[in-house]
Coordinates of C-alpha atoms in Angstrom, one line a residue:
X1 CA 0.0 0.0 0.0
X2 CA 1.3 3.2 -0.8
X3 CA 2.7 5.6 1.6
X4 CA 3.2 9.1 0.5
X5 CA 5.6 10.8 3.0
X6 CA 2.4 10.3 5.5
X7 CA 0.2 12.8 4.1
X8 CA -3.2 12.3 5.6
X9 CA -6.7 14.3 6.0
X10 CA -6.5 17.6 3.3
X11 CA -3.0 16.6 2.1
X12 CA -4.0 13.3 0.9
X13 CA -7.3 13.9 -0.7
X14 CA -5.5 16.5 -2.4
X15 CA -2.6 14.3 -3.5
X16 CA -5.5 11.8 -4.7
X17 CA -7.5 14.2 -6.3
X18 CA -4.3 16.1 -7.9
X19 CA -2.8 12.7 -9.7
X20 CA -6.5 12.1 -10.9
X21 CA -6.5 15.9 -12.1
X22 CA -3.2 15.2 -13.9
X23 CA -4.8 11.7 -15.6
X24 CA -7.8 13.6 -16.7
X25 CA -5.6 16.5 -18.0
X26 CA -4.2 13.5 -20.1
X27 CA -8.0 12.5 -21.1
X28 CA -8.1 15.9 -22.6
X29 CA -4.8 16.3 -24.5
X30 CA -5.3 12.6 -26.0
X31 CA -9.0 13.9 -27.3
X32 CA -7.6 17.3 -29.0
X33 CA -4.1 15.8 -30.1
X34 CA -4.8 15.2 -33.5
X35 CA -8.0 18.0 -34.1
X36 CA -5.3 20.6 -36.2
X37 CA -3.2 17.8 -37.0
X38 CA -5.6 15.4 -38.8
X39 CA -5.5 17.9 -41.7
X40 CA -1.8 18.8 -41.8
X41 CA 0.4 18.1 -45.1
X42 CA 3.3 16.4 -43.1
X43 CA 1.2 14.3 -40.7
X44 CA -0.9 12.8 -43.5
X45 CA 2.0 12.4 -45.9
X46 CA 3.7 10.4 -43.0
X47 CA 0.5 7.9 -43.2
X48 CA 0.6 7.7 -47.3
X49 CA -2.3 10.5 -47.7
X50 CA -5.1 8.4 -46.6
X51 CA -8.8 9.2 -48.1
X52 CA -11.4 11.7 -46.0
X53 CA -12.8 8.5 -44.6
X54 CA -9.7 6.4 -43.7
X55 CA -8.8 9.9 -41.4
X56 CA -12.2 9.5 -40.1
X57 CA -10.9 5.9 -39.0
X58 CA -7.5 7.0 -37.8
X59 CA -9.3 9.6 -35.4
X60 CA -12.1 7.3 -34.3
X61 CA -10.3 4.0 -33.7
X62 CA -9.0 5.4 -30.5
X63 CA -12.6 5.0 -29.2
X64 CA -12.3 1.5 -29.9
X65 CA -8.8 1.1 -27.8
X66 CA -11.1 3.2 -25.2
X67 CA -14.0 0.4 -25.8
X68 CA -11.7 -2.2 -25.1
X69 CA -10.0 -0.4 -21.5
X70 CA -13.9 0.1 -20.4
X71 CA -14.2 -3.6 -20.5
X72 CA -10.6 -4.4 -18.8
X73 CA -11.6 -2.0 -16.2
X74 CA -15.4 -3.4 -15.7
X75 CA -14.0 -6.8 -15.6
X76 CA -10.8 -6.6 -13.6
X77 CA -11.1 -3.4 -12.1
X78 CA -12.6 -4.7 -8.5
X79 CA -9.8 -7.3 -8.5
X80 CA -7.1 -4.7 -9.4
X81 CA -8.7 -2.4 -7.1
X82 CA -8.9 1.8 -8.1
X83 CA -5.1 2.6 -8.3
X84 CA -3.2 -0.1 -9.8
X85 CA -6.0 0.3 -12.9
X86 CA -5.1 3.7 -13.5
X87 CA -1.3 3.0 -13.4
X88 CA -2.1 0.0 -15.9
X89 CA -3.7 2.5 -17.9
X90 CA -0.4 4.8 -17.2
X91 CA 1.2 1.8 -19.1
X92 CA -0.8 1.8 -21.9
X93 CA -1.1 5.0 -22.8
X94 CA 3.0 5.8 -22.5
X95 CA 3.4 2.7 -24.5
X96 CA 0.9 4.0 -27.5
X97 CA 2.0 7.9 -27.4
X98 CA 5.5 6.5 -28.1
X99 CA 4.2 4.3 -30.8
X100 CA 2.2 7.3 -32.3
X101 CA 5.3 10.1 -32.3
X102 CA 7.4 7.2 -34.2
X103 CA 4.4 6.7 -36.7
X104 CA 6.0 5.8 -40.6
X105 CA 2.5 4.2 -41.6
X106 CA -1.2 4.0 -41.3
X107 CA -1.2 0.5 -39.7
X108 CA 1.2 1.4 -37.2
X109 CA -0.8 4.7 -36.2
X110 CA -4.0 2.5 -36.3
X111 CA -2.7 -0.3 -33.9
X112 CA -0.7 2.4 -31.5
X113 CA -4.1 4.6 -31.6
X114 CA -5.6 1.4 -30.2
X115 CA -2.9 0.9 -27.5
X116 CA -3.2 4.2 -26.5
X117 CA -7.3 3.8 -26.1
X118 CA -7.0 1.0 -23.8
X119 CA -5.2 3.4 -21.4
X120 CA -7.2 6.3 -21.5
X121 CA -10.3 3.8 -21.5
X122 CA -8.9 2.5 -18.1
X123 CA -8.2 5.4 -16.3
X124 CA -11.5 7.1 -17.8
X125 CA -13.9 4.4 -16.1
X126 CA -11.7 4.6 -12.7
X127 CA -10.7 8.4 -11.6
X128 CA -14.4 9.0 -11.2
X129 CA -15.2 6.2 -9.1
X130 CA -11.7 7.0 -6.9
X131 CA -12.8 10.0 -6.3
X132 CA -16.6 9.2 -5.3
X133 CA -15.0 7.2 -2.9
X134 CA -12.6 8.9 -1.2
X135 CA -14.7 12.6 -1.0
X136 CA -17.0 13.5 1.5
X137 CA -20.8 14.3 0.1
X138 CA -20.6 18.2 0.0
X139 CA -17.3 18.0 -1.9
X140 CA -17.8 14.8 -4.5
X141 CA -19.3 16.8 -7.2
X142 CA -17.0 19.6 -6.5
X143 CA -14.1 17.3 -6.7
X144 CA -15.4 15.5 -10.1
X145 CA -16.2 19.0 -12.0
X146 CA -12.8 20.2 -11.3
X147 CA -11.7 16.7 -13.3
X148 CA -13.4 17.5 -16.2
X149 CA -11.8 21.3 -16.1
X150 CA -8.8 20.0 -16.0
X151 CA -9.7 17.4 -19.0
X152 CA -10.6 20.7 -20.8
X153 CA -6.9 21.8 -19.7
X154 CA -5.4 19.1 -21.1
X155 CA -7.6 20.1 -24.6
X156 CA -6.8 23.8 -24.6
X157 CA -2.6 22.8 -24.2
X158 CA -3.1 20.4 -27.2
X159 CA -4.6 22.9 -29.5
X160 CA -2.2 25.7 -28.7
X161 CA 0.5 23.4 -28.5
X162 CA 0.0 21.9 -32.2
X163 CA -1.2 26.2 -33.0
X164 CA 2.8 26.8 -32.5
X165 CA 4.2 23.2 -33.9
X166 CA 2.0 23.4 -37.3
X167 CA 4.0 26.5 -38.0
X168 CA 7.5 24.3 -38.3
X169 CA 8.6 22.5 -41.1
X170 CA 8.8 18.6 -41.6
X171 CA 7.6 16.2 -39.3
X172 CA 8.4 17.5 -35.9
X173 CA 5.3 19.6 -36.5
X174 CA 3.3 16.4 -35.8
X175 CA 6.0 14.3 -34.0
X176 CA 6.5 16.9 -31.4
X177 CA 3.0 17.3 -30.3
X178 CA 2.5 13.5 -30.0
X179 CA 5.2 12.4 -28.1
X180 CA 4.3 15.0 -25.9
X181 CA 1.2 13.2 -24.4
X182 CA 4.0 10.6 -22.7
X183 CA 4.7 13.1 -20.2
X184 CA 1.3 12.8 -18.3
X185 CA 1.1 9.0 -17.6
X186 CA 4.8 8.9 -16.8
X187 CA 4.2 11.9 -14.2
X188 CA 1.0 9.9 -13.0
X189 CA 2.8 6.6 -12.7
X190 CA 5.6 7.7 -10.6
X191 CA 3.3 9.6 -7.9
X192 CA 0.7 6.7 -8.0
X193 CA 3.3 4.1 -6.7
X194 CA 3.0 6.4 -3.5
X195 CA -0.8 6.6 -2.5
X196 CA -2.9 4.2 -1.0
X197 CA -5.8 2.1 -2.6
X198 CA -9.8 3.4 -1.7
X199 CA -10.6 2.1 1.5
X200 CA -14.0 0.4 0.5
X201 CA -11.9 -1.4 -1.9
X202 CA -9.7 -2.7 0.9
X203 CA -12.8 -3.2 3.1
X204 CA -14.2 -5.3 0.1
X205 CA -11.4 -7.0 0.3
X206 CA -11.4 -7.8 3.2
X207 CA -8.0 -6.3 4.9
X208 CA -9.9 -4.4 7.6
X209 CA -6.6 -3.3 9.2
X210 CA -5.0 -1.7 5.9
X211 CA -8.9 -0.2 5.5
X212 CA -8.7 1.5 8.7
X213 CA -5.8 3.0 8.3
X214 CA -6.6 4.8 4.9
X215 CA -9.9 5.5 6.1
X216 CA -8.6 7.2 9.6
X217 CA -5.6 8.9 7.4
X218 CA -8.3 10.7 4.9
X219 CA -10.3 12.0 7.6
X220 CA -6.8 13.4 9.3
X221 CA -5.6 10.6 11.8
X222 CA -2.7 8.9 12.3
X223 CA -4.5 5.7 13.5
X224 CA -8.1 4.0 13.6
X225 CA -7.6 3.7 17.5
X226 CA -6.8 7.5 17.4
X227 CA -9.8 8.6 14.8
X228 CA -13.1 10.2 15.8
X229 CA -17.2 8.7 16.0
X230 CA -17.3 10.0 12.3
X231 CA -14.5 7.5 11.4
X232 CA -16.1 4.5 12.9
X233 CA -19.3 5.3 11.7
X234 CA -18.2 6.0 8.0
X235 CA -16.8 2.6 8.5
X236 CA -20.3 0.7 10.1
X237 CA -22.0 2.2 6.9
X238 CA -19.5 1.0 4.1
X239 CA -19.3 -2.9 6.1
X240 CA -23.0 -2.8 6.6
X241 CA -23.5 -1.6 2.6
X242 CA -20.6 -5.0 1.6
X243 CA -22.9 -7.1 4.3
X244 CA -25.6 -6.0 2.3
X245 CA -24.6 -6.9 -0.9
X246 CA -23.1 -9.8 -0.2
X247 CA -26.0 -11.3 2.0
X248 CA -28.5 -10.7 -0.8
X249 CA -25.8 -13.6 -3.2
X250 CA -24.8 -15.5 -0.5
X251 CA -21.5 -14.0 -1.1
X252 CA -20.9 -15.8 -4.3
X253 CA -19.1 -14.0 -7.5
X254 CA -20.7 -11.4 -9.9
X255 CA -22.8 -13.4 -12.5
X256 CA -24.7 -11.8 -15.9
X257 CA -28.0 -12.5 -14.4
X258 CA -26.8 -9.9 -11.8
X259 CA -25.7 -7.5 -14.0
X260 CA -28.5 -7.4 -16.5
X261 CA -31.6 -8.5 -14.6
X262 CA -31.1 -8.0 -10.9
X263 CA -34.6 -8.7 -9.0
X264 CA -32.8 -8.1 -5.9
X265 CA -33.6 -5.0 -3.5
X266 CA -30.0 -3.7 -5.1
X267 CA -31.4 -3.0 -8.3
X268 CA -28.4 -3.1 -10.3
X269 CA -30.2 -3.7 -13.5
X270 CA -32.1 -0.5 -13.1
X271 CA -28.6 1.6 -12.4
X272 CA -26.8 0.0 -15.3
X273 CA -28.9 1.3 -17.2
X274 CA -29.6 4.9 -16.1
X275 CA -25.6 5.0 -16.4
X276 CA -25.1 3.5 -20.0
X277 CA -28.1 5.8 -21.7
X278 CA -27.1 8.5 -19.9
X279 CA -23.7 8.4 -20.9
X280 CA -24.5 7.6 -24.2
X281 CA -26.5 10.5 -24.9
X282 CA -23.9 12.6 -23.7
X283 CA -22.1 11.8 -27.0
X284 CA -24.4 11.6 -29.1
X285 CA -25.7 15.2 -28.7
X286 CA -22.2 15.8 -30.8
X287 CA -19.7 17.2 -28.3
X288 CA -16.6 15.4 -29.9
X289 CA -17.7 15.8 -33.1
X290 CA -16.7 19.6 -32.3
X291 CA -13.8 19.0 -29.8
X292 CA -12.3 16.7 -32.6
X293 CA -12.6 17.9 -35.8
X294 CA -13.7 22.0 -35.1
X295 CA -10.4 23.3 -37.5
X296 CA -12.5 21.0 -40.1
X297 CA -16.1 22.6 -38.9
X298 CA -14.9 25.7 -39.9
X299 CA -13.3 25.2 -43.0
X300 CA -15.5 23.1 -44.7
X301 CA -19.3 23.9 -43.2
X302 CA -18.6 27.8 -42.6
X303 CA -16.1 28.5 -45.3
X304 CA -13.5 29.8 -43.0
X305 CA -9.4 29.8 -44.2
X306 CA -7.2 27.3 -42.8
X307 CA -5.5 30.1 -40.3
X308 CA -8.2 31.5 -39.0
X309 CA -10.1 27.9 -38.7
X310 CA -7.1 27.2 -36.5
X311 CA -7.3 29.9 -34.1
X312 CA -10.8 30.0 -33.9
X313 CA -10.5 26.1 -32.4
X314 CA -8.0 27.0 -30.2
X315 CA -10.3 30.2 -28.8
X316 CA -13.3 27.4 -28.5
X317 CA -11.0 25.3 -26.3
X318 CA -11.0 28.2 -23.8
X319 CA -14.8 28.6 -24.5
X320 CA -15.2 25.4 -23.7
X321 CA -12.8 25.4 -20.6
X322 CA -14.1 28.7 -19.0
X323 CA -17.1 26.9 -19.4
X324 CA -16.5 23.8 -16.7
X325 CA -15.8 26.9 -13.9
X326 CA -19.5 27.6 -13.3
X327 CA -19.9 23.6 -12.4
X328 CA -17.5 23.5 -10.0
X329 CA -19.9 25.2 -7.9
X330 CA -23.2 24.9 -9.5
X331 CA -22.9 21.0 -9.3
X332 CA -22.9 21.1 -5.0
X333 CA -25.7 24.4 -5.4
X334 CA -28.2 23.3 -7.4
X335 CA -28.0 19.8 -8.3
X336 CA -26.9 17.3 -10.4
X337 CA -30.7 16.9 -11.5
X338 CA -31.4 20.0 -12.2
X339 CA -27.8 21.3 -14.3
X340 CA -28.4 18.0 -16.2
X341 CA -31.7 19.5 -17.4
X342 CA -30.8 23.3 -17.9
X343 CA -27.7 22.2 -20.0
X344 CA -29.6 20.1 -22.1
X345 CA -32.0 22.3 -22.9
X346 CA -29.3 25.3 -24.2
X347 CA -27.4 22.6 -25.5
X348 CA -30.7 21.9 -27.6
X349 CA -31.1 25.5 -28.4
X350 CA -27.4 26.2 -29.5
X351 CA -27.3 23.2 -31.5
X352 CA -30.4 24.0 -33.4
X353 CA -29.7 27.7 -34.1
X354 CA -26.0 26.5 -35.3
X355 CA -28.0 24.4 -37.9
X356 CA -30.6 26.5 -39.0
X357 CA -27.6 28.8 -39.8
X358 CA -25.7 26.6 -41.9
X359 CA -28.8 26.1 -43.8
X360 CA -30.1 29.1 -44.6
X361 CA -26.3 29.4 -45.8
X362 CA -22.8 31.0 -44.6
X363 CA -22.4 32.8 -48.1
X364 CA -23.2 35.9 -45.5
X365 CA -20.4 36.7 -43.5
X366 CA -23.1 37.6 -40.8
X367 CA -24.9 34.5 -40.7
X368 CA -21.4 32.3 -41.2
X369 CA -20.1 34.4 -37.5
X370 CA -23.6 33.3 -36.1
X371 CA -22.5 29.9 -37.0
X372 CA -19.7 30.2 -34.7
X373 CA -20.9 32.2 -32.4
X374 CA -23.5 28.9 -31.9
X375 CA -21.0 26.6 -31.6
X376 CA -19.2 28.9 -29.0
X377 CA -22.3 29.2 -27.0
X378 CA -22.7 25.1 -27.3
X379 CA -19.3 24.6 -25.8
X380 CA -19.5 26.9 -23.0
X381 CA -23.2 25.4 -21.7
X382 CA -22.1 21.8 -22.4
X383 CA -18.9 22.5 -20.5
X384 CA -21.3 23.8 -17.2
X385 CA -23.5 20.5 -17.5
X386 CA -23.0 17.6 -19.4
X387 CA -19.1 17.4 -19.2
X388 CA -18.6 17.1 -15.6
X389 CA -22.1 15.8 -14.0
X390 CA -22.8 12.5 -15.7
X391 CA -19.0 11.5 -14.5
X392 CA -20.0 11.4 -11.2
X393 CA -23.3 10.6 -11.0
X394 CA -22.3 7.3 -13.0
X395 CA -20.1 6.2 -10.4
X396 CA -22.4 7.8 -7.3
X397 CA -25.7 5.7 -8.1
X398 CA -23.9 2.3 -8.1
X399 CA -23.5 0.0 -5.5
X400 CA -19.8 -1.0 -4.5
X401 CA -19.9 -4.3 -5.7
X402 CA -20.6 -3.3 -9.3
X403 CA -19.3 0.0 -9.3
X404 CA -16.4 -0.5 -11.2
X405 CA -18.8 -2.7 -13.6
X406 CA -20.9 -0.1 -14.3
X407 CA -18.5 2.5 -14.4
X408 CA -16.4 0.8 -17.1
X409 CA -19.6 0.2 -19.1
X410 CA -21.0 3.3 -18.9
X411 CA -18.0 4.9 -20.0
X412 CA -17.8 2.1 -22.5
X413 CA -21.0 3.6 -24.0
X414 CA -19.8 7.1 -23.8
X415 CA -16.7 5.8 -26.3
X416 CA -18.7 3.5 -28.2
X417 CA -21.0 6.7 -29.2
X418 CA -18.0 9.1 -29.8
X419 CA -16.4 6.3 -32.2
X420 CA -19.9 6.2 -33.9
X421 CA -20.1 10.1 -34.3
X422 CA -16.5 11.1 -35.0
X423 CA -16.3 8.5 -37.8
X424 CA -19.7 9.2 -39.3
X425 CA -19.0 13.1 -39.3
X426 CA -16.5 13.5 -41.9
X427 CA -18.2 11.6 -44.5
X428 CA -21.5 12.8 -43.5
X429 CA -20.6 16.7 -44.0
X430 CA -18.9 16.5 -46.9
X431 CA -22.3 14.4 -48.5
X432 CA -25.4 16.0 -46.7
X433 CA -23.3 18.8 -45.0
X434 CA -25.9 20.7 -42.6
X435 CA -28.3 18.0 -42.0
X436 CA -25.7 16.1 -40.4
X437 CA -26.1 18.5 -37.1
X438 CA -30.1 17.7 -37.2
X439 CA -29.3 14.7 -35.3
X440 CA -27.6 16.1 -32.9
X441 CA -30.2 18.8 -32.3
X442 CA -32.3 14.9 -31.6
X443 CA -30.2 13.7 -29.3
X444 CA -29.7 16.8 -26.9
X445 CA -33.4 17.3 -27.0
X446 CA -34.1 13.6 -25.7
X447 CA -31.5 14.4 -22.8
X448 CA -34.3 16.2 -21.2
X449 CA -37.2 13.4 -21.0
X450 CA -34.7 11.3 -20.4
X451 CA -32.9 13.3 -17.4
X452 CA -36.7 14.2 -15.8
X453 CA -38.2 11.1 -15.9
X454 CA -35.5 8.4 -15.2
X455 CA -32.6 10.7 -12.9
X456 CA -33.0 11.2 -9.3
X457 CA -31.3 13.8 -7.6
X458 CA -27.6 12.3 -5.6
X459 CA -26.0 15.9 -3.9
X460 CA -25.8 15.8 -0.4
X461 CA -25.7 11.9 0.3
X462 CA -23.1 9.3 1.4
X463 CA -22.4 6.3 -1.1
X464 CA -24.3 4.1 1.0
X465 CA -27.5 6.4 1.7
X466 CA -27.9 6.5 -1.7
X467 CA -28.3 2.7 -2.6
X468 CA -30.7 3.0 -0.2
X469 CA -32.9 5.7 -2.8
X470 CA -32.5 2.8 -5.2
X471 CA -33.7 -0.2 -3.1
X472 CA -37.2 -1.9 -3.7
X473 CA -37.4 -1.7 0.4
X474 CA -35.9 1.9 0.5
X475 CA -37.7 3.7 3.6
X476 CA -40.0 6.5 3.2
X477 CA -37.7 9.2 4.7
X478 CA -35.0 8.1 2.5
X479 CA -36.7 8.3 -0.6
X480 CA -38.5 12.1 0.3
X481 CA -36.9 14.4 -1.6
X482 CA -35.0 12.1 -3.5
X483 CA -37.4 10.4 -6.6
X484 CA -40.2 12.9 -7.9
X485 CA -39.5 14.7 -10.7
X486 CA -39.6 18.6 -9.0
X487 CA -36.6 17.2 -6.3
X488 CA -33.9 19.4 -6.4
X489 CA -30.5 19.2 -4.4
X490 CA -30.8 16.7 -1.5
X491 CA -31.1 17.9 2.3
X492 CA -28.5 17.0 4.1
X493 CA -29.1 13.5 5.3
X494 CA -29.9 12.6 9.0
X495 CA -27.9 10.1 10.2
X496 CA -28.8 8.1 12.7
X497 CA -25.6 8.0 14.7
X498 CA -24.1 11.2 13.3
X499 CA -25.1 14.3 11.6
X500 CA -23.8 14.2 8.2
X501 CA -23.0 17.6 8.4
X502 CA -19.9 16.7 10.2
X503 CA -19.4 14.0 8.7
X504 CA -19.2 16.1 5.7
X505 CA -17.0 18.5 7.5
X506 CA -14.2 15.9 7.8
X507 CA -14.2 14.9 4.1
X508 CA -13.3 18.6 3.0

């Protein structure tokens, strides 16, 4: 177990939180890394100047490598445990970025692409639910948004990064930029080997002693025996939720009847699938489709020159990471429920107005700015909602014993659905050009329904209180508050041995 110069209480969670920071930072650079380059001279004479729709692959088979770490990390990730399948994902992804920056054909950027996926899709379907479980419940969506600013971090250094490299002659103005991704797992790897694993995942394991010691030294204590009430009572709650789970399978191992039709008063089915649609529709409503090919957006569907194209997508980058500030603090204030909703609805609106634009034509130079203006005003709402919530309320609405299950399918879905969109785009604007964005417009406008009908409200609640809003034999007082449609952000809960206001205090 890793042992960080002792850090405990505030130093630890921010060590934790800080190496998942720097792994999402990675998330972002590995998304935006080849946006300018996918169209530059040097980069596609390196891979024999493949066709529009053989880029289309090149960009979108890293979803599939990301597809493929999903379903390492829903498999293996409970016996690997929360660190040890992000630093496998370290592996991976230093292994492919290498690969990448040494790239002399198309198969060999294809099959390192791949490699590189399985990493990111590893430590994708893990940081959330590391955090989740190491956070108190006023700070876990806190915590989670700041993830997703920094995975918008990682995307603005990429595209002003490649911005300066594009300018320089022969291939180090791909190479360069590339290689450069190495940095962040290597970084990540070293520091990991130094913190210790989530304590419900030792619990689970069942080496109480190691548990209580990570548990005692996030809440600030040297030792259990030292630790507070709140410490020992955090504790009762995760053993009682693992007696729970395990009681209701006589203890026995995971099985696909469990998974996909649970009649049991977990309900896992029921979660599963909240967490797979809602991640799904998160993609489909077209957000990589602009994060990964916007130099090509505005080139080729508003008619803007190759300079000016570029720029513009590094100024939407910031767009798009000023707009993940707001959720840091709107996610705790009003809800997950509730910014779910909002930002699918300007989501919808921004989306639509971007494609009634296009199609009325961008011949006008005042219509053509409107365009972008649109597609600005998408980024920066999607980048207050979408981007940050469904992360963690993926990994908060699942039980422990299939949260890394659901979290790697979930996530699974989310690059399943961005492999779907970022290879159809290409082809699809160059043959039916605006009409391609009317789906979108679809799929942001059946967030809402979806969101309202099906997604109850998680702020404010431990882990364990919240299996209990998903229960068939949930209490009454549990569930107030928590299922109808009008909830918004949850109370704070009333423990029965401890007010989770202090208990919340603790987890700061």
């Amino acid at each position: 177990m890793g042992n960080l110069p002792l850090l405990k209480g505030a130093g630890l969670r921010a060590a934790i939180v800080g190496v998942c920071g720097w792994c999402f930072c990675l998330l972002g650079y590995d998304q935006g890394v080849l946006g300018s380059l996918i169209g530059l001279p040097a980069f596609l004479s390196a891979l024999g100047n493949p066709t529009a729709a053989i880029q289309g692959l090149v960009t979108a088979i890293y979803s599939i490598g990301c597809v493929l770490g999903c379903i390492v990390a829903a498999f293996f990730g409970l016996r690997l445990g929360r660190r040890w399948c992000i630093m496998g994902g370290c592996v991976f992804v230093s292994i492919g970025g290498a690969g990448q920056a040494a790239v002399y054909s198309l198969a060999q950027m294809i099959v390192f692409r791949i490699i590189a996926g399985i990493g990111t899709g590893m430590i994708s379907s893990t940081v959330p639910v590391w955090i989740s479980e190491i956070c108190g419940p006023k700070k876990r969506g806190q915590k989670t948004a700041l993830q997703l600013t920094l995975v918008l971090t990682g995307n603005v250094i990429a595209y002003w990064l490649e911005y300066g490299t594009t300018q320089l002659p022969g291939d180090v103005s791909f190479r360069f930029p590339i290689a450069f991704q190495c940095l962040f797992p290597l970084v990540a790897f070293i520091i990991l080997l130094g913190l210790p694993e989530s304590p419900r995942i030792l619990y689970y394991w069942n080496q109480g002693e190691a548990a209580d010691e990570v548990l005692s030294r996030l809440h600030g204590y040297d030792s259990f025996l030292e630790s507070s009430p709140v410490v020992s009572y955090e504790k009762q709650q995760i053993l009682e939720s693992i007696e729970l789970e395990n009681s209701l399978k006589d203890g026995s191992s995971i099985t696909w009847r469990d998974v996909f039709w649970d009649n049991s008063p977990i309900r896992n089915s029921r979660r599963l699938f909240i967490v797979v649609v809602l991640q799904g529709l998160q993609q489909l409503g077209g957000c990589n489709v602009i994060a990964y090919y916007q130099t090509t957006l505005f080139t080729e569907s508003i008619g803007l020159d190759d300079h000016r194209a570029r720029l513009l997508a590094g100024c939407s980058a910031l767009c798009f990471w000023t707009g993940t500030l707001p959720a840091i603090y709107l996610i705790e204030k009003i809800g997950r429920r509730q910014l779910m909703l909002w930002g699918a609805g300007g989501c919808t609106v921004a989306m639509l107005a971007f494609t009634i634009l296009l199609a009325l034509g961008t011949d006008h130079a005042g219509q053509g700015w409107g365009a972008v203006a649109m597609i600005f005003l998408f980024e920066f709402i999607y980048g207050s909602s979408w981007a940050s919530t469904v992360w963690i309320y993926s990994a908060e609405i699942s039980p422990l014993r299939f949260r890394h299950f659901n979290s790697g399918m979930g996530v699974l879905s989310q690059w399943a659905m961005t492999f779907l969109t970022v290879m159809m785009a290409p082809p699809a604007i160059a043959s039916i050009g605006w009409k391609t964005y009317i789906l979108f417009v679809v799929f942001t406008s059946l967030q809402i329904p979806f969101v309202y009908f099906l997604c109850p409200e998680t702020a404010g609640r431990t882990l364990e209180e919240l299996d209990q809003v998903f229960m068939k034999s949930a209490p009454p007082d549990v569930l107030h508050g928590v299922c109808s449609p009008s909830a918004g952000p949850i109370e704070k809960g009333k423990a029965n041995k401890v007010k989770l206001d202090e208990l919340s205090a603790t987890c700061r």
